[in-house]
PDB file of C-alpha atoms in Angstrom:
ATOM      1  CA  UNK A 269      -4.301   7.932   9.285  1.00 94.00           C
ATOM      2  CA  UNK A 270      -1.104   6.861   7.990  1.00 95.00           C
ATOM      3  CA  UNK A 271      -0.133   4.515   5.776  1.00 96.00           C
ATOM      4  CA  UNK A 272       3.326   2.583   5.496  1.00 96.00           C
ATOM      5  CA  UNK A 273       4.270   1.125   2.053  1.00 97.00           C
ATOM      6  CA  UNK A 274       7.608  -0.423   3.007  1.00 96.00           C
ATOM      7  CA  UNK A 275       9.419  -2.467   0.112  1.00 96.00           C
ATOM      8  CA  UNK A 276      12.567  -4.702   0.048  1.00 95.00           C
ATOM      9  CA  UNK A 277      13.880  -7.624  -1.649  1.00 94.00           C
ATOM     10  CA  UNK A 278      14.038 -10.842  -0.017  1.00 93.00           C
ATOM     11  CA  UNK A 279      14.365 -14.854  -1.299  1.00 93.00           C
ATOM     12  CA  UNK A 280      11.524 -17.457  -0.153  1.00 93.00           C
ATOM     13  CA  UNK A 281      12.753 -18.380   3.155  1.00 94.00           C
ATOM     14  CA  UNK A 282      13.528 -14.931   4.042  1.00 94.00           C
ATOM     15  CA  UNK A 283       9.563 -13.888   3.056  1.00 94.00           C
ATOM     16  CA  UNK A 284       8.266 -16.934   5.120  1.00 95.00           C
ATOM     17  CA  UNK A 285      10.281 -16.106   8.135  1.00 95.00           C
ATOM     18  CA  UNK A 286       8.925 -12.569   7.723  1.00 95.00           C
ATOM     19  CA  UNK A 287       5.638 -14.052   7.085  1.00 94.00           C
ATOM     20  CA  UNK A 288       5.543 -16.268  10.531  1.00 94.00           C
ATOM     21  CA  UNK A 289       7.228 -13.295  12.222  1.00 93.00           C
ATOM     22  CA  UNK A 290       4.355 -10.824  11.712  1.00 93.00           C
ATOM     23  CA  UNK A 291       1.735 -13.243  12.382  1.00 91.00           C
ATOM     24  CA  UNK A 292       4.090 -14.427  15.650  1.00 91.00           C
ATOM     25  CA  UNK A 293       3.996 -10.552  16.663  1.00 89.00           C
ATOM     26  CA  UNK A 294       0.870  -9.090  15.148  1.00 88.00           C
ATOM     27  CA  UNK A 295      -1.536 -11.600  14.868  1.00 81.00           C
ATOM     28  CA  UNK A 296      -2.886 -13.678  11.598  1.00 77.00           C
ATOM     29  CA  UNK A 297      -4.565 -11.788   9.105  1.00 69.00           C
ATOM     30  CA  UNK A 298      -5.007  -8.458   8.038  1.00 69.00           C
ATOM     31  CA  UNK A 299      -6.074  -6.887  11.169  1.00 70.00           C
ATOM     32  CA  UNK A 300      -4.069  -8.080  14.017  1.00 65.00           C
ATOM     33  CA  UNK A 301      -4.295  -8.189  17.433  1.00 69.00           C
ATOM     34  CA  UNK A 302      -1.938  -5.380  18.064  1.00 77.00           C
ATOM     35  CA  UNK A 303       0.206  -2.590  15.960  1.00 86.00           C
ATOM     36  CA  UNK A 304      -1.111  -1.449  13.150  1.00 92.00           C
ATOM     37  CA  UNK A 305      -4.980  -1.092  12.312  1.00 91.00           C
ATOM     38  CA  UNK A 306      -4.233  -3.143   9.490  1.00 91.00           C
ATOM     39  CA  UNK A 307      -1.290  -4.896   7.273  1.00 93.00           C
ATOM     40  CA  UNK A 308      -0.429  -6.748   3.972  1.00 94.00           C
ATOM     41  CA  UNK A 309       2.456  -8.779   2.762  1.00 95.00           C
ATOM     42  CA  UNK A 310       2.807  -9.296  -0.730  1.00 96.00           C
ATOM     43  CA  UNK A 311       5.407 -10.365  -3.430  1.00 97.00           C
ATOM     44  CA  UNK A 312       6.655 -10.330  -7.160  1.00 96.00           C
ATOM     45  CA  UNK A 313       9.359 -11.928  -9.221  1.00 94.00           C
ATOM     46  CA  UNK A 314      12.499 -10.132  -9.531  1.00 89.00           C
ATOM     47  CA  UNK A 315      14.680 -12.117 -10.912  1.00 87.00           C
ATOM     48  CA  UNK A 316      16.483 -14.811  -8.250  1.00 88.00           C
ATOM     49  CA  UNK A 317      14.670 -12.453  -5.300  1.00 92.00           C
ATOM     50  CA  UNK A 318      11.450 -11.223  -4.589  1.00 94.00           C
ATOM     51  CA  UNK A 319      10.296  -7.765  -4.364  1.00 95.00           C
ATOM     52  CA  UNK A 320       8.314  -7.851  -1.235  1.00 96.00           C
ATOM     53  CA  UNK A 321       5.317  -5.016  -0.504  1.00 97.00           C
ATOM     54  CA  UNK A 322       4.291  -4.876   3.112  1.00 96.00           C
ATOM     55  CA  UNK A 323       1.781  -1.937   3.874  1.00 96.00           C
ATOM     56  CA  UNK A 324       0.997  -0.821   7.446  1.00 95.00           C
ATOM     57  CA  UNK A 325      -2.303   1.464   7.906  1.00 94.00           C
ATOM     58  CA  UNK A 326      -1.744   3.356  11.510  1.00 94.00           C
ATOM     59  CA  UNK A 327      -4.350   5.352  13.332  1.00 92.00           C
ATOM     60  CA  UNK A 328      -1.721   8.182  13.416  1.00 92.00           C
ATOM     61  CA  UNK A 329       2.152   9.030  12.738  1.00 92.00           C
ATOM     62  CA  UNK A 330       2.144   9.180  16.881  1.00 93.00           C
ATOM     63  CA  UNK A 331       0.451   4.858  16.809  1.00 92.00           C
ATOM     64  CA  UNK A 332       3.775   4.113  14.284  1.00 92.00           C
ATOM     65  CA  UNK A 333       6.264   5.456  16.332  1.00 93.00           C
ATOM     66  CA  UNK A 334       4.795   3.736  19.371  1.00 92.00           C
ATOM     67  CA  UNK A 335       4.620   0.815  17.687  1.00 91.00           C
ATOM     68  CA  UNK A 336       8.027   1.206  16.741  1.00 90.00           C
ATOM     69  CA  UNK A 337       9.094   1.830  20.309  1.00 91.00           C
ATOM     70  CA  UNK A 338       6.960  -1.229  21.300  1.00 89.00           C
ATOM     71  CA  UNK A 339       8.786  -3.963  18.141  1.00 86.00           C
ATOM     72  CA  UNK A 340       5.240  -4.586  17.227  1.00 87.00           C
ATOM     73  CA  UNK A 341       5.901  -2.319  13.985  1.00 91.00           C
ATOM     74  CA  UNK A 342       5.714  -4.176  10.310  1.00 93.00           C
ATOM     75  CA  UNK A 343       8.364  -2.013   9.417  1.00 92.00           C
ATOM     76  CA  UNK A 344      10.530  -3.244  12.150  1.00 91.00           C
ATOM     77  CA  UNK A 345      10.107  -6.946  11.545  1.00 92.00           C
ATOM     78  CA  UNK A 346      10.856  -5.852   7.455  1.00 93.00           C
ATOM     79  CA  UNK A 347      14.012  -4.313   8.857  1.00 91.00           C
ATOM     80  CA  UNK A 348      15.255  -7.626  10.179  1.00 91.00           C
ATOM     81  CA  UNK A 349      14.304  -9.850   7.384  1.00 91.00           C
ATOM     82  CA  UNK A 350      14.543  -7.626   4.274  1.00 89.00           C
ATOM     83  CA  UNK A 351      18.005  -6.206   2.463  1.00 80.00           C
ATOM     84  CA  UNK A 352      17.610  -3.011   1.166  1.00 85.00           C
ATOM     85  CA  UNK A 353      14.253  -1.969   2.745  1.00 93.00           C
ATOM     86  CA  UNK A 354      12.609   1.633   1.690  1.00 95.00           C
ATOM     87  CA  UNK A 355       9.655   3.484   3.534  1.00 95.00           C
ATOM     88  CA  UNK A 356       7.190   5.762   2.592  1.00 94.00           C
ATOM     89  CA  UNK A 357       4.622   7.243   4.600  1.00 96.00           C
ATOM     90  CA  UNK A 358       1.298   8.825   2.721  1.00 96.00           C
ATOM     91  CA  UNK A 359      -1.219  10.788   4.834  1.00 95.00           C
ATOM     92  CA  UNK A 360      -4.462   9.178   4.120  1.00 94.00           C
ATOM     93  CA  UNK A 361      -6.926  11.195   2.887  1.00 88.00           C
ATOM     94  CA  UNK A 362      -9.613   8.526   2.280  1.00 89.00           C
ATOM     95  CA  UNK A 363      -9.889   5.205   2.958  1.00 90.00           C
ATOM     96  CA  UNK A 364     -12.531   2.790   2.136  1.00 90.00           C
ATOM     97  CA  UNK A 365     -13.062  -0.695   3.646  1.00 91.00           C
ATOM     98  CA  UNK A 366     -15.888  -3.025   1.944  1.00 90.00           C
ATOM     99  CA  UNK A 367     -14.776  -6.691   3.453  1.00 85.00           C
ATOM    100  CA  UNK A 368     -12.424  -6.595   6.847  1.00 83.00           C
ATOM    101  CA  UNK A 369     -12.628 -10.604   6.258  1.00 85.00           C
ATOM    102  CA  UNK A 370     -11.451 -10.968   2.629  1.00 86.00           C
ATOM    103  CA  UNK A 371      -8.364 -11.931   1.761  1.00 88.00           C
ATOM    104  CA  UNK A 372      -6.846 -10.520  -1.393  1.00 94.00           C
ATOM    105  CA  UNK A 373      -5.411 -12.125  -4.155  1.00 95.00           C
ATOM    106  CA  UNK A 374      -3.741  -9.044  -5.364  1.00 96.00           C
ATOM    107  CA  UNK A 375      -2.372  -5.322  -4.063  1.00 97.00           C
ATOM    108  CA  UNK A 376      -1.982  -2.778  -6.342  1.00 97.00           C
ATOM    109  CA  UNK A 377      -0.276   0.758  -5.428  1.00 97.00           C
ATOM    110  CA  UNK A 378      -0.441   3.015  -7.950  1.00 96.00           C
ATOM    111  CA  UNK A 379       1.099   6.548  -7.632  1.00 95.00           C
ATOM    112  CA  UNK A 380       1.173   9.782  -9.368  1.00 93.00           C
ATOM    113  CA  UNK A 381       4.628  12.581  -8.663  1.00 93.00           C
ATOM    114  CA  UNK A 382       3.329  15.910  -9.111  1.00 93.00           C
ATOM    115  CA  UNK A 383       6.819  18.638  -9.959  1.00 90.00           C
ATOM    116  CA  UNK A 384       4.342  21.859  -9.287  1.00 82.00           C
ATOM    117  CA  UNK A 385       2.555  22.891  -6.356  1.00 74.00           C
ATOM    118  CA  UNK A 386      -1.212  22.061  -6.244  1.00 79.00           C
ATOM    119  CA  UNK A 387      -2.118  19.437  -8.263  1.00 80.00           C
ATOM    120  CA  UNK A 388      -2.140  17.271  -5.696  1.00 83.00           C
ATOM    121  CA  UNK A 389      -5.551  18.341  -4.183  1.00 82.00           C
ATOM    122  CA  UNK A 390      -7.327  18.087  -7.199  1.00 83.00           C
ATOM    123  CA  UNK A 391      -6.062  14.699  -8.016  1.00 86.00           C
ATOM    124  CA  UNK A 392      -7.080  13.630  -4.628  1.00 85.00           C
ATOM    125  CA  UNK A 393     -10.726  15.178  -4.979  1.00 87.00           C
ATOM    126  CA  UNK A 394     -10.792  12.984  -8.310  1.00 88.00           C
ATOM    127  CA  UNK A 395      -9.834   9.950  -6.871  1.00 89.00           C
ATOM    128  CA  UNK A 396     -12.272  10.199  -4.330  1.00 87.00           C
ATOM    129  CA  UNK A 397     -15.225  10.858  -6.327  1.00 88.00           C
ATOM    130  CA  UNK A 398     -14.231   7.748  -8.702  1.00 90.00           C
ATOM    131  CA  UNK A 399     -13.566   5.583  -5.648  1.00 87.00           C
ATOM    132  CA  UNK A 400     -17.182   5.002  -5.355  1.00 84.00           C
ATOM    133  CA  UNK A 401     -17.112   3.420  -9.182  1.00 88.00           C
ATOM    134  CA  UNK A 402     -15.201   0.416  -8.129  1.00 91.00           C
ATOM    135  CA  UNK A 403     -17.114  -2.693  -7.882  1.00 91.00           C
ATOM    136  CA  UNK A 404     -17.013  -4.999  -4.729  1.00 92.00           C
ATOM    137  CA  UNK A 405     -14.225  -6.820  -5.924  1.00 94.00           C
ATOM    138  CA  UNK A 406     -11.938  -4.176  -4.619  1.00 95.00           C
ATOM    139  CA  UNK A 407     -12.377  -4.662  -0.533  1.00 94.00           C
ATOM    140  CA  UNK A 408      -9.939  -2.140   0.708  1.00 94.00           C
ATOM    141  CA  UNK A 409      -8.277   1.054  -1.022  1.00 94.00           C
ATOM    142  CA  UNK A 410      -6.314   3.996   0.561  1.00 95.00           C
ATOM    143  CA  UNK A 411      -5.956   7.564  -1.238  1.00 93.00           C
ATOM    144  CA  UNK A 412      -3.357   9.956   0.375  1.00 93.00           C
ATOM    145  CA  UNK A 413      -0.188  12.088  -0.601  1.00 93.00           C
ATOM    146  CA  UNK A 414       3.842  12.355   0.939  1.00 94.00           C
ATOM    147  CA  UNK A 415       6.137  15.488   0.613  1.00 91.00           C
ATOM    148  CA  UNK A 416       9.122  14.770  -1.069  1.00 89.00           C
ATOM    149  CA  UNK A 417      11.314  17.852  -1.047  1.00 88.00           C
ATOM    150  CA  UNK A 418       9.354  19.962  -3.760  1.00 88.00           C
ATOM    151  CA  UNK A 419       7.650  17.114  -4.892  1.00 92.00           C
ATOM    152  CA  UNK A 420       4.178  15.669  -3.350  1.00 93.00           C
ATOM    153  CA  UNK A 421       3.147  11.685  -4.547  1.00 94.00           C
ATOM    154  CA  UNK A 422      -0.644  10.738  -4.556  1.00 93.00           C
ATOM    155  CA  UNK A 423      -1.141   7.072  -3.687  1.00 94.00           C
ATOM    156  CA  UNK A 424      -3.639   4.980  -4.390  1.00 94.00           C
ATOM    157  CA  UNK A 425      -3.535   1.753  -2.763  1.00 96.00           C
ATOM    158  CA  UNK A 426      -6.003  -1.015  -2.858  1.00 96.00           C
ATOM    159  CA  UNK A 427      -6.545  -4.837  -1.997  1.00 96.00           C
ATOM    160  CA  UNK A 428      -8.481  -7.074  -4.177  1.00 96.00           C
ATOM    161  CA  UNK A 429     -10.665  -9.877  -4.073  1.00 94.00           C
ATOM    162  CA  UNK A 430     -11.402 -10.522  -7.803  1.00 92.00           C
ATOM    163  CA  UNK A 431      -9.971  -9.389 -10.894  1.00 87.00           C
ATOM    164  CA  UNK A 432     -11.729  -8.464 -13.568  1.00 82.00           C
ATOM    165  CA  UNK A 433     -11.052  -8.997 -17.621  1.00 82.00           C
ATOM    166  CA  UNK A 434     -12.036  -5.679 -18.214  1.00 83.00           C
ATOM    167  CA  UNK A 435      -9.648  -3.627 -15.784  1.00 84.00           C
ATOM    168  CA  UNK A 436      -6.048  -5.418 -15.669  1.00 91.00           C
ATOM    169  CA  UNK A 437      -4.389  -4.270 -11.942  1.00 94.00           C
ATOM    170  CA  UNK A 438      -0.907  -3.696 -13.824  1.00 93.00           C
ATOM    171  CA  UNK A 439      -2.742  -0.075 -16.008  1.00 91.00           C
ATOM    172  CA  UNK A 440      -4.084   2.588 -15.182  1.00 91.00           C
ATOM    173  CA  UNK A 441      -7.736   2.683 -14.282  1.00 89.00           C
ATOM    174  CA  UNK A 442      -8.312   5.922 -15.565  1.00 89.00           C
ATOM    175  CA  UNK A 443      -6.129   7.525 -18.408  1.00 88.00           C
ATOM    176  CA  UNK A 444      -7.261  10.152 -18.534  1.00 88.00           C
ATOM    177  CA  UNK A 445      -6.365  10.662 -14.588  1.00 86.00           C
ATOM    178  CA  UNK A 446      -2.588   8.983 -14.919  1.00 86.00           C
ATOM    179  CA  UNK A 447      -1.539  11.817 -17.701  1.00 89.00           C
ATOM    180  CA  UNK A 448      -2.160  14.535 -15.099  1.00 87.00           C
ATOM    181  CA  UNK A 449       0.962  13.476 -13.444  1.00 91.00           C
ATOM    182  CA  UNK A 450       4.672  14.685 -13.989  1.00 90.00           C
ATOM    183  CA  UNK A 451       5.637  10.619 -13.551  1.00 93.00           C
ATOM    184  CA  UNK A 452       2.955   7.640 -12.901  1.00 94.00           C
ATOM    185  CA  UNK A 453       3.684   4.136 -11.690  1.00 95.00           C
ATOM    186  CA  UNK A 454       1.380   0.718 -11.007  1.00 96.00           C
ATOM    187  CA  UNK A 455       3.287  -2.535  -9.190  1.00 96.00           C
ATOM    188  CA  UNK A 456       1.338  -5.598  -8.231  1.00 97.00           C
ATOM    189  CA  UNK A 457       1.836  -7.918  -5.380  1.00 97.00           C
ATOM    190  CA  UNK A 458       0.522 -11.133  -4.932  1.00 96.00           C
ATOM    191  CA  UNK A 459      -0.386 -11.493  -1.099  1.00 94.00           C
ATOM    192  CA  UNK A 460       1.785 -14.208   0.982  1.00 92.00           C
ATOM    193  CA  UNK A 461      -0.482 -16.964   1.997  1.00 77.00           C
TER     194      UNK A 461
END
């Protein structure tokens, strides 16, 4: 599987038209009637834009590029309505869908840089084994890695239902996991209704 976390700034009418264009192209919802398996918009403040998430989870690297070929491609529809949209591709390792139906009130991507060779697998082996420790209000999470140059990112993305007062979405989940890494991010997106 591969998964698409394509970013880009946009104002409100720009995100709507992006909006009605995926659900004009791809169908309503997060699995849609063609392209991807499944997709997400989402958005935060920053400052008089937005900083829009839209993640696209593919069947393979070979189902993107058709769907590029075919303009039934998230990333594609970004291109048009976005300014200054970035891609990144992360080969899922694991992927874990509770509730196909539920819609999120939040996505969270959190991701780890790793400078030296190898760390990577054993952060991905952790994450999976904690995966499991998440309660239901987390419906949907992906854990996989990129190559970039000498440098390999693990991702861990997830949709979510609930939130809890005990785990805020914006920290880490797991300390002592996030000081393994060489650099460690979280962003937050409120989904697009």
């Amino acid at each position: 599987m591969i998964l698409r976390v394509i970013r880009g700034k946009a104002d409100r009418a720009k995100v709507a038209a992006l909006r009605d264009a995926l659900i004009d192209r791809l169908g309503p919802g997060p699995e849609g009637r063609e392209g991807p398996d499944r997709y997400h918009i989402g958005i935060r403040p920053a400052g008089d834009e937005l900083e829009v998430l839209l993640l696209a989870c593919w069947r393979s690297a070979e189902a993107a590029a058709e769907g590029d070929a075919r303009q039934i491609s998230p990333m594609r529809l970004a291109s048009r309505h976005m300014d200054r949209v970035e891609v990144g591709h992360f080969e899922i390792d694991m992927n874990l869908l509770r509730d196909a139906e539920a819609q999120p009130i939040a996505l969270r991507v959190a991701i780890g840089r790793f400078h030296r060779p190898g760390g990577d697998i054993q952060m991905q082996e952790v994450l999976r084994e904690r995966l499991a420790s998440i309660g239901p209000e987390m419906t949907e999470a992906y854990v996989g890695r990129r190559l970039l140059g000498r440098t390999v990112d693990v991702a861990f993305v997830s949709a979510w239902r609930d939130v809890l007062p005990n785990q805020p979405l914006d920290a880490p989940f797991w300390p002592d996991i996030s000081i393994r890494y060489d650099e460690f991010s979280v962003e937050v997106y409120r989904p697009v209704d």
